[in-house]
Amino acid sequence: MSQIFARDRGWSQAYLSDEERAEIEREAECYPRREGLCIEALRIVQQHRGWVSDDSVAAIADYLGVGAAEVEGVATFYNLIFREPVGRRVILLCNSVTCWMLGCETLRARIGYELGIDFGETTADGEFTLLPITCLGDCDHAPAALVGDRHHHDLDPDRLIAILRRHEEE
Amino acid sequence: MERPLTGHFKEDGSALTLAEYRAAGGYEALRKALTGMSADEVLEEVKAANLRGRGGAGFPTGVKWSLVPRGDDAPHPKYLVANADEMEPGAFKDRLLLERNPHLLLEGMILAAYAIGADVAYIFLRGEYVDPARILRRALAEAREAGLVGERILGSGFGLELHLHISGGRYICGEETALINALEGKRATPRAKPPFPQISGAWGRPTVVNNIETLCNVAPIVANGADWYRGLGIGEECGTKLFGVSGRVRRAGAWELPMGTPIRDIFEACAGGMQEGYRLRGFLPGGGSTDFLLPEHLDLPMTYESIGKAGSRMGTGTLIVLDDRTCPVGMVLNLERFFAQESCGWCTPCRDGLPWTRQLLEAIEGGTGRPEDLATLEEHCRFMGPGKTFCALAPGAMEPLQSALKFFREDFERHIEHRVCPYA
Ligand SMILES: Cc1cc2nc3c(=O)[nH]c(=O)nc-3n(C[C@H](O)[C@H](O)[C@H](O)COP(=O)(O)O)c2cc1C
Ligand code: SF4
């Protein structure tokens, strides 16, 4: 069903784009075996498509010449590979021990209040997804979070919300 | 005091460029080694310096390197991997080195590769470290352009390819054999040892995995010699170490200090002691998978042996401080939630035991715990102790729990008796 829909738009998730292939081939120079490119391929495809659908898994398996089950096993192991759609920006909120002591639950509650999402949820407008993340290695500036590919620290609820609003405007 | 790891950091917090690193004497150790030292001589220097792995276990680096097959009939390619997966809760030392002085790591990696005869090296970087990734990419490009990476480095007969691998996530990737599986593009479950990676690691070839801080020590050792390095530590201890403190202290941060510095110096002189209105109840001396210590342990020197004798581990050397207004049960629950989530699921005691542990702690913290739960938790500490599981994740997970059950027993009992968290 999704494939038919995709083809209607003149584009199918079941094939890797030229750009995706080129990027995977660049990574291929760094590894002795093609099968070993699984994680790189998943990350590259995710960068282009936002997440990794069943079709994307099949396309990667096909391209690397490995079984789809193999790619699926790898894709579901790693938490930074998203097997479900996510918002345009993913908020990775650190909930490890120091951030927990210094107030990450307050941040989580405030995001819930302002954006209406909890861990694992996406805002209705598809802008933000909130996920917990393990220690971001910034414990002397706790609490910390990643928003998209930007790192923020010394957070308090007001600062975090201001940061999210700024991200939204970009 | 000499600070070979952080002494050249820039005031503005940005990374040293190649030109700046060179102006500070950078890559002179590499030139010295490639023009005047054999691979064996580099290895012997690191051995004599008594450098010990900074990834947590303190394994002597020179000994680790010497287990790699050498000579003309050694299998090739051989691999060197810099472990930048830093995900231990409360650890924030490797990120500092990556962000501030990336060439110190690259020079150490090239020297390490030379010593073990590696052909290819990888930096295994956790995916969330987006700033370090940017900084490392630039440093790598600079090094490649300057002929410091690639064929015939500095005109010598030695060549090395150096790549950056960005991880897909999960704490278990930091365990060295799981890391090797991740590098190969597989699920990151640990491998059985033996064979040790030095004999059969990545793609079945000899592989050395070292921590970032470990590798950052190599260039200074080669440049200044083993005797100089040994003299940096206090007493018998060798070199310096990055120590850190986080939690409710006045000045959380990380500092490079002599190995063997008393904990009190780190906690009071550097971190400024507790914040106004908070009292110190205990601390984890080296990240989330080390046993609690108490205020009475503050005068211990930070050495693998002394912290070990006190019943904990120096681990990453980054202290997590427990204050008197934070619930110890809640803190341990936070840690066990982390460990249960990060178990790779390969072996039964860990896969089933950690979620069970988490559930018991959730019940106690939530006011529905039963008195017999404490004995069950203690039983888990034995079932998941050293040697009972496939890798060290589960025993590490038991360390804060077993020590909390010992030192903060009344807190657990009060939760159960009053059916509520007294700190809430
Ligand atoms: C679950 C687990 C996670 C680990 N994570 C890391 C890590 O993020 N960084 C690291 O250097 N070592 C980590 N280690 C230790 C490594 O297995 C390995 O001992 C270390 O990288 C060796 O480097 P060293 O000899 O230089 O200390 C971890 C170990 C375990 C069991
Ligand atoms: S102890 Fe845990 S993390 Fe380690 S192999 Fe077993 S299940 Fe995996």
XYZ file of C-alpha atoms and ligand atoms in Angstrom:
633
model
C 0.000 0.000 0.000
C 2.658 2.489 1.038
C 4.699 1.488 -1.984
C 1.859 2.234 -4.391
C 1.370 5.549 -2.705
C 5.065 6.311 -3.013
C 5.110 5.397 -6.680
C 2.180 7.722 -7.265
C 4.481 10.477 -6.159
C 7.092 9.311 -8.633
C 9.434 8.097 -5.921
C 9.753 4.889 -3.997
C 11.225 4.235 -0.591
C 12.042 0.758 -1.811
C 15.093 2.018 -3.697
C 18.051 4.019 -2.501
C 18.495 7.381 -4.166
C 21.666 8.184 -6.112
C 22.687 10.522 -3.339
C 22.218 7.873 -0.680
C 24.213 5.373 -2.720
C 27.027 7.844 -3.259
C 27.235 8.567 0.452
C 27.272 4.869 1.304
C 30.030 4.276 -1.239
C 32.133 7.005 0.364
C 31.848 5.163 3.684
C 32.663 1.886 1.944
C 36.252 3.025 1.540
C 36.672 2.906 5.325
C 35.642 -0.739 5.846
C 37.047 -4.008 4.527
C 33.648 -5.647 3.903
C 30.414 -4.370 2.431
C 28.199 -6.161 4.960
C 29.873 -3.984 7.562
C 28.243 -0.900 6.116
C 24.893 -1.688 7.664
C 24.991 0.952 10.403
C 26.404 3.600 8.066
C 23.720 2.849 5.485
C 20.962 3.028 8.104
C 22.246 6.351 9.356
C 22.601 7.817 5.891
C 19.111 6.714 4.847
C 17.702 8.097 8.098
C 19.388 11.434 7.476
C 17.608 11.678 4.140
C 14.228 10.246 5.108
C 13.912 11.174 8.764
C 13.381 7.564 9.819
C 13.865 3.995 8.588
C 10.726 2.378 7.184
C 10.249 -1.307 6.260
C 10.845 -0.319 2.659
C 14.072 1.401 3.605
C 15.261 -1.719 5.447
C 14.533 -3.781 2.333
C 16.295 -1.263 0.099
C 19.438 -1.296 2.260
C 19.466 -5.090 2.431
C 19.110 -5.264 -1.312
C 21.847 -2.742 -1.943
C 24.379 -4.290 0.465
C 23.500 -7.824 -0.587
C 22.553 -9.028 2.899
C 19.299 -10.425 4.268
C 16.543 -8.014 5.266
C 16.269 -9.810 8.622
C 19.937 -9.060 9.230
C 19.425 -5.356 8.557
C 16.264 -5.360 10.681
C 18.168 -6.993 13.557
C 20.797 -4.278 13.415
C 18.293 -1.452 12.915
C 16.287 -2.420 15.995
C 19.356 -2.833 18.210
C 20.599 0.748 18.023
C 18.551 3.439 19.718
C 19.602 6.247 17.388
C 18.085 4.410 14.427
C 14.387 5.253 14.327
C 12.105 2.514 13.036
C 9.060 4.730 13.469
C 8.429 8.214 12.086
C 9.745 11.041 14.256
C 9.226 14.782 14.219
C 11.422 17.170 12.258
C 13.509 17.666 15.366
C 14.192 15.037 17.979
C 14.701 16.220 21.531
C 17.039 13.824 23.328
C 16.620 14.680 26.986
C 19.290 13.227 29.266
C 17.720 11.327 32.157
C 20.838 9.724 33.603
C 21.821 10.069 37.207
C 23.277 13.597 37.479
C 20.633 15.155 35.227
C 18.023 13.284 37.261
C 19.374 14.770 40.496
C 19.484 18.248 38.983
C 16.001 18.368 37.533
C 15.493 16.579 34.217
C 12.048 15.422 35.385
C 11.026 19.074 35.735
C 12.143 19.657 32.150
C 10.175 16.639 30.998
C 7.064 17.872 32.810
C 7.396 21.343 31.299
C 7.752 19.924 27.786
C 4.631 17.894 28.486
C 2.798 21.022 29.554
C 3.961 23.252 26.692
C 4.127 20.787 23.815
C 1.810 18.046 25.034
C 4.322 15.237 24.526
C 6.029 12.742 26.803
C 8.866 10.324 26.055
C 8.230 8.479 22.808
C 5.652 10.968 21.520
C 5.555 13.483 18.666
C 3.732 16.816 18.594
C 0.614 16.921 16.438
C 2.270 19.338 13.997
C 5.145 16.879 13.493
C 7.712 19.366 14.758
C 9.163 17.653 17.841
C 9.654 14.121 19.153
C 10.760 13.678 22.763
C 13.041 10.785 23.700
C 15.105 9.980 26.786
C 18.841 9.571 26.278
C 21.611 8.207 28.453
C 24.252 10.483 29.942
C 25.352 13.095 27.390
C 28.725 13.510 29.075
C 27.990 17.015 30.268
C 27.377 16.294 33.950
C 29.169 19.441 35.157
C 26.549 21.421 33.217
C 23.498 19.302 34.009
C 20.755 19.073 32.986
C 21.571 18.662 29.292
C 19.721 17.836 26.070
C 20.295 17.492 22.359
C 17.803 19.176 20.068
C 18.350 18.007 16.498
C 22.110 18.113 16.228
C 22.597 20.870 18.738
C 23.762 20.340 22.290
C 22.311 22.464 25.094
C 23.246 22.494 28.778
C 22.691 24.244 32.119
C 19.012 23.976 31.285
C 16.049 25.138 33.287
C 12.446 24.860 32.088
C 12.214 28.452 30.798
C 15.512 28.267 28.956
C 14.608 24.938 27.390
C 11.264 26.199 26.121
C 12.914 29.341 24.713
C 15.442 27.142 22.917
C 12.697 24.969 21.453
C 10.829 28.028 20.211
C 14.005 29.271 18.526
C 14.520 25.902 16.856
C 10.944 26.029 15.647
C 11.471 29.398 13.968
C 14.480 28.196 11.965
C 52.259 21.307 38.049
C 52.566 19.815 34.567
C 49.358 18.963 32.769
C 50.177 17.062 29.585
C 46.506 16.351 28.762
C 44.904 19.739 29.332
C 47.854 22.151 29.666
C 47.482 23.452 26.124
C 43.694 23.897 26.181
C 42.596 27.274 24.833
C 40.921 29.760 27.146
C 37.987 30.299 24.815
C 37.000 26.636 24.929
C 37.565 25.946 21.235
C 39.674 23.108 19.855
C 43.359 23.564 19.053
C 43.921 23.693 15.309
C 46.779 21.740 13.785
C 48.910 24.905 13.594
C 48.231 25.711 17.245
C 48.901 22.147 18.328
C 52.207 22.160 16.444
C 53.189 25.517 17.921
C 52.758 23.900 21.345
C 55.167 21.107 20.393
C 52.541 18.833 18.879
C 53.542 15.954 16.573
C 57.158 16.215 17.768
C 56.709 12.905 19.598
C 55.573 11.344 16.334
C 58.575 12.766 14.499
C 60.886 11.519 17.242
C 59.391 8.015 17.050
C 59.290 7.724 13.271
C 62.795 9.055 12.750
C 64.635 7.536 15.665
C 62.705 4.825 17.521
C 61.693 1.307 16.570
C 58.138 0.146 17.203
C 59.461 -1.976 20.082
C 61.149 1.039 21.632
C 57.874 2.991 21.609
C 56.110 0.048 23.205
C 58.818 -0.357 25.852
C 58.613 3.353 26.693
C 54.856 3.121 27.300
C 55.365 -0.045 29.346
C 58.092 1.602 31.433
C 55.827 4.621 31.995
C 53.352 2.222 33.610
C 50.446 3.849 31.790
C 47.220 2.130 32.839
C 44.024 2.081 30.794
C 41.689 4.978 31.594
C 38.584 3.180 30.308
C 37.825 2.004 33.830
C 39.713 -1.207 34.484
C 43.243 0.197 34.670
C 44.835 -2.554 32.589
C 48.507 -1.730 31.809
C 48.546 -0.333 28.265
C 52.034 -1.555 27.332
C 51.140 -5.097 28.370
C 47.945 -4.959 26.311
C 49.911 -3.844 23.249
C 52.579 -6.499 23.738
C 49.957 -9.270 23.295
C 49.505 -8.282 19.645
C 51.325 -10.651 17.248
C 54.397 -8.948 15.835
C 57.063 -9.651 13.263
C 56.974 -10.573 9.607
C 54.472 -13.409 9.844
C 51.936 -11.488 11.955
C 48.469 -11.354 10.360
C 47.485 -8.102 8.653
C 45.704 -5.761 8.575
C 45.945 -5.066 12.292
C 43.562 -2.557 13.839
C 43.671 0.093 16.524
C 40.396 1.463 17.883
C 39.984 4.561 20.039
C 36.979 3.998 22.284
C 35.018 7.270 22.335
C 31.719 5.683 23.314
C 31.704 7.444 26.690
C 28.249 6.644 28.011
C 28.894 5.727 31.614
C 26.419 7.782 33.674
C 28.339 10.589 35.334
C 31.416 10.330 33.079
C 32.382 13.436 31.117
C 36.124 13.334 30.664
C 36.707 11.953 27.153
C 34.359 14.514 25.609
C 36.535 17.260 27.071
C 39.663 15.845 25.412
C 37.882 15.303 22.085
C 36.468 18.814 21.994
C 39.511 20.704 23.162
C 42.579 18.917 21.805
C 41.690 16.444 19.036
C 45.235 16.281 17.654
C 46.553 14.992 20.989
C 44.312 11.972 20.414
C 45.315 11.614 16.759
C 49.026 11.782 17.570
C 48.581 9.213 20.348
C 46.662 6.945 17.982
C 49.330 7.132 15.273
C 52.031 6.348 17.847
C 50.005 3.457 19.275
C 49.401 2.118 15.772
C 53.132 2.367 15.062
C 53.954 0.481 18.272
C 51.622 -2.436 17.496
C 52.094 -2.332 13.726
C 48.480 -1.446 12.942
C 47.490 -0.575 9.374
C 44.065 0.891 10.026
C 42.672 2.845 12.979
C 39.140 3.862 13.896
C 37.723 6.358 16.309
C 34.520 4.774 17.612
C 32.430 7.798 18.547
C 29.012 7.686 20.178
C 26.339 9.142 17.908
C 25.179 11.790 20.366
C 28.612 13.451 20.424
C 27.798 15.839 17.583
C 30.282 18.566 18.500
C 33.196 16.131 18.919
C 32.262 14.601 15.533
C 32.543 17.970 13.827
C 35.835 18.750 15.569
C 37.329 15.343 14.819
C 36.359 15.539 11.147
C 38.177 18.811 10.796
C 41.235 17.595 12.707
C 41.365 14.458 10.564
C 41.230 16.484 7.367
C 44.025 18.732 8.642
C 46.151 15.739 9.602
C 45.587 14.031 6.286
C 46.506 17.128 4.344
C 49.682 17.564 6.373
C 50.782 13.996 5.650
C 50.271 12.864 9.249
C 47.693 10.257 8.244
C 47.877 8.075 5.134
C 50.878 6.525 3.419
C 54.498 7.199 4.405
C 53.743 9.422 7.395
C 56.294 12.264 7.737
C 58.292 10.622 4.957
C 58.833 7.420 6.964
C 58.044 3.872 5.876
C 55.021 3.791 8.202
C 51.493 4.374 6.935
C 48.116 4.431 8.678
C 44.561 4.908 7.550
C 42.411 6.587 10.196
C 38.609 6.643 10.060
C 35.786 7.985 12.169
C 32.934 5.561 12.957
C 29.780 7.198 14.289
C 27.894 4.757 16.487
C 24.185 4.043 16.310
C 23.828 4.201 20.105
C 23.647 1.851 23.164
C 25.928 1.780 26.204
C 27.051 -1.786 25.524
C 28.972 -0.562 22.457
C 31.630 0.701 24.877
C 32.478 -2.863 25.923
C 35.422 -3.644 23.689
C 34.199 -6.863 22.051
C 30.681 -5.470 21.565
C 32.337 -2.421 20.051
C 34.119 -4.659 17.551
C 30.809 -6.233 16.528
C 29.315 -2.752 16.112
C 32.274 -1.711 13.973
C 31.638 -4.746 11.784
C 28.066 -3.555 11.282
C 26.426 -6.166 13.514
C 24.360 -6.101 16.680
C 26.627 -5.028 19.513
C 26.582 -8.100 21.706
C 29.871 -8.908 23.447
C 32.056 -11.779 22.216
C 33.490 -14.622 24.235
C 37.080 -14.192 25.410
C 39.429 -15.872 24.567
C 40.334 -15.271 21.861
C 41.262 -11.810 23.057
C 40.878 -8.968 20.548
C 44.646 -8.525 20.448
C 44.786 -11.949 18.753
C 41.463 -12.018 16.913
C 39.404 -8.844 16.965
C 37.829 -6.789 14.185
C 37.244 -8.953 11.111
C 39.243 -11.698 12.820
C 42.431 -9.626 12.888
C 44.572 -8.442 15.795
C 42.873 -5.418 17.329
C 43.651 -3.122 20.236
C 40.878 -1.075 21.818
C 41.967 1.804 24.039
C 40.158 4.573 25.835
C 40.493 8.187 24.599
C 42.247 9.419 27.726
C 44.663 6.467 27.596
C 45.661 7.331 24.031
C 46.017 11.021 24.849
C 48.800 10.096 27.283
C 50.938 8.385 24.644
C 52.429 11.381 22.820
C 53.586 13.113 26.033
C 55.163 9.844 27.197
C 57.057 9.375 23.936
C 58.087 13.042 23.841
C 59.333 13.289 27.431
C 60.174 9.715 28.397
C 58.894 7.197 30.905
C 60.817 8.634 33.864
C 59.268 12.037 33.399
C 55.808 10.475 33.206
C 56.271 8.360 36.308
C 57.356 11.463 38.186
C 54.024 13.187 37.518
C 52.071 10.976 39.928
C 52.040 11.085 43.704
C 54.254 8.468 45.384
C 54.246 5.231 43.428
C 51.540 6.476 41.089
C 52.349 7.422 37.512
C 51.130 10.278 35.348
C 48.119 12.520 35.655
C 44.407 11.744 35.413
C 41.272 13.659 34.557
C 39.071 13.731 37.645
C 35.589 15.180 37.730
C 32.745 15.931 40.138
C 29.042 16.319 39.397
C 25.967 16.725 41.591
C 25.123 19.370 44.194
C 28.631 20.774 44.593
C 29.614 24.426 44.248
C 31.772 24.045 41.128
C 31.090 20.893 39.166
C 33.819 20.264 36.619
C 36.799 18.199 35.524
C 40.452 18.743 36.363
C 43.740 17.139 35.423
C 45.566 16.202 38.610
C 48.390 13.857 39.613
C 47.369 10.222 39.852
C 47.007 9.538 43.556
C 45.460 12.914 44.448
C 43.344 12.588 47.623
C 39.602 12.606 46.946
C 39.233 15.493 49.395
C 41.389 17.730 47.173
C 39.158 16.979 44.210
C 35.917 17.366 46.145
C 36.828 20.399 48.276
C 39.652 22.335 46.602
C 38.462 21.811 43.022
C 34.706 21.342 43.291
C 34.328 23.673 46.270
C 32.472 21.165 48.452
C 28.700 20.954 48.784
C 26.328 23.742 47.787
C 24.776 25.843 50.532
C 22.155 23.849 52.404
C 23.282 20.408 51.246
C 25.299 17.805 53.107
C 27.443 15.064 51.578
C 26.001 11.602 52.161
C 28.152 9.567 49.813
C 29.528 9.402 46.311
C 30.247 7.069 43.442
C 33.971 7.551 42.824
C 34.161 6.566 39.171
C 30.828 6.716 37.362
C 27.519 4.881 37.631
C 28.924 1.371 37.829
C 31.088 1.819 40.911
C 30.249 1.189 44.582
C 29.252 4.058 46.850
C 31.839 5.454 49.217
C 31.122 7.606 52.301
C 32.411 10.951 53.650
C 34.856 8.957 55.802
C 36.589 7.866 52.585
C 37.393 11.419 51.434
C 41.013 11.185 52.523
C 41.767 8.190 50.335
C 44.073 8.820 47.410
C 42.569 8.278 43.956
C 44.453 5.153 42.945
C 43.150 1.888 41.558
C 44.467 0.073 44.632
C 43.260 2.340 47.438
C 39.750 2.755 46.023
C 39.698 -0.987 45.401
C 40.656 -1.709 48.999
C 37.824 0.540 50.200
C 35.409 -1.703 48.269
C 34.830 0.367 45.153
C 36.638 1.171 41.917
C 38.290 4.283 40.543
C 36.499 3.569 37.254
C 36.403 6.693 35.125
C 37.546 8.947 37.979
C 34.437 11.103 37.730
C 32.638 11.397 41.087
C 28.857 11.521 41.352
C 27.856 13.121 44.609
C 24.814 12.067 46.642
C 23.476 14.870 48.842
C 21.251 14.562 51.911
C 18.118 15.757 50.121
C 18.289 13.241 47.283
C 16.731 9.849 47.917
C 19.410 7.120 47.759
C 16.759 4.587 46.683
C 15.658 6.934 43.904
C 19.242 7.401 42.793
C 19.897 3.670 42.645
C 16.567 3.179 40.858
C 17.649 5.717 38.229
C 20.892 3.779 37.717
C 19.217 0.360 37.551
C 16.660 1.683 35.059
C 19.589 2.699 32.910
C 21.332 -0.658 33.219
C 18.145 -2.648 32.613
C 17.457 -0.601 29.495
C 21.018 -0.997 28.235
C 21.403 -4.740 28.831
C 22.105 -6.209 25.420
C 19.956 -9.247 26.247
C 22.572 -11.847 25.403
C 22.747 -13.670 28.733
C 19.901 -14.597 31.062
C 20.987 -13.292 34.488
C 21.415 -9.793 33.097
C 18.511 -9.773 30.645
C 16.008 -10.982 33.262
C 17.750 -9.971 36.473
C 18.153 -6.276 35.748
C 14.469 -5.616 34.921
C 13.518 -7.600 38.041
C 15.892 -5.482 40.120
C 14.391 -2.348 38.599
C 10.852 -3.505 39.412
C 11.731 -4.213 43.041
C 13.302 -0.771 43.383
C 10.316 0.863 41.688
C 8.053 -0.826 44.209
C 10.155 0.255 47.182
C 10.471 3.836 45.930
C 6.742 3.898 45.132
C 5.728 2.693 48.609
C 4.662 -0.845 47.770
C 7.901 -2.628 48.649
C 7.916 -5.584 51.072
C 10.534 -6.310 53.738
C 11.629 -9.509 51.956
C 12.458 -7.499 48.802
C 15.766 -6.461 50.345
C 16.927 -10.068 50.562
C 15.855 -10.603 46.941
C 17.868 -7.565 45.871
C 20.890 -8.913 47.732
C 20.423 -12.233 46.007
C 20.461 -10.457 42.635
C 23.719 -8.765 43.589
C 25.207 -12.261 43.961
C 23.559 -13.716 40.828
C 24.887 -10.864 38.702
C 28.247 -10.576 40.445
C 31.628 -10.855 38.734
C 31.987 -13.969 36.587
C 28.267 -14.820 36.513
C 27.459 -13.013 33.276
C 28.910 -12.777 29.796
C 30.305 -9.262 30.200
C 30.959 -6.682 32.902
C 27.757 -4.672 32.414
C 25.738 -6.637 34.966
C 28.399 -6.785 37.702
C 28.888 -3.049 37.169
C 25.163 -2.528 37.602
C 25.271 -4.362 40.941
C 28.000 -2.175 42.400
C 25.947 0.918 43.304
C 23.077 -1.323 44.447
C 25.031 -3.611 46.757
C 26.828 -0.681 48.398
C 23.595 1.315 48.771
C 21.971 -1.681 50.486
C 24.898 -1.713 52.890
C 25.401 2.018 53.539
C 21.849 3.362 53.196
C 19.958 0.391 54.594
C 17.733 2.493 56.870
C 16.564 4.462 53.848
C 15.354 1.312 52.143
C 13.707 0.136 55.368
C 11.967 3.468 55.969
C 10.482 3.356 52.456
C 9.098 -0.102 53.118
C 7.870 0.586 56.639
C 6.175 3.939 55.927
C 5.024 2.941 52.416
C 6.234 6.221 50.955
C 9.454 7.879 49.845
C 10.518 10.071 52.779
C 12.251 12.480 50.411
C 9.251 13.116 48.159
C 29.240 -2.070 29.481
C 30.607 -1.502 29.277
C 30.749 -0.234 28.726
C 32.023 0.308 28.513
N 32.105 1.555 27.982
C 33.346 2.081 27.746
C 33.474 3.371 27.148
O 32.485 4.033 26.827
N 34.720 3.852 26.931
C 35.842 3.137 27.255
O 36.957 3.599 27.024
N 35.743 1.921 27.829
C 34.529 1.376 28.062
N 34.442 0.117 28.617
C 35.694 -0.621 28.859
C 36.163 -1.281 27.573
O 35.608 -2.577 27.498
C 37.673 -1.436 27.496
O 38.101 -2.065 28.645
C 38.428 -0.127 27.360
O 37.993 0.604 26.249
C 39.889 -0.435 27.213
O 40.626 0.739 27.127
P 41.842 1.031 28.129
O 42.665 -0.233 28.239
O 42.587 2.122 27.452
O 41.246 1.422 29.430
C 33.176 -0.437 28.856
C 33.023 -1.702 29.424
C 31.764 -2.233 29.646
C 31.642 -3.593 30.244
S 25.938 -9.136 30.976
Fe 24.190 -8.064 30.044
S 25.111 -6.651 28.596
Fe 26.686 -8.199 29.074
S 26.416 -9.822 27.537
Fe 25.118 -10.390 29.263
S 23.089 -9.527 28.702
Fe 24.611 -8.496 27.424
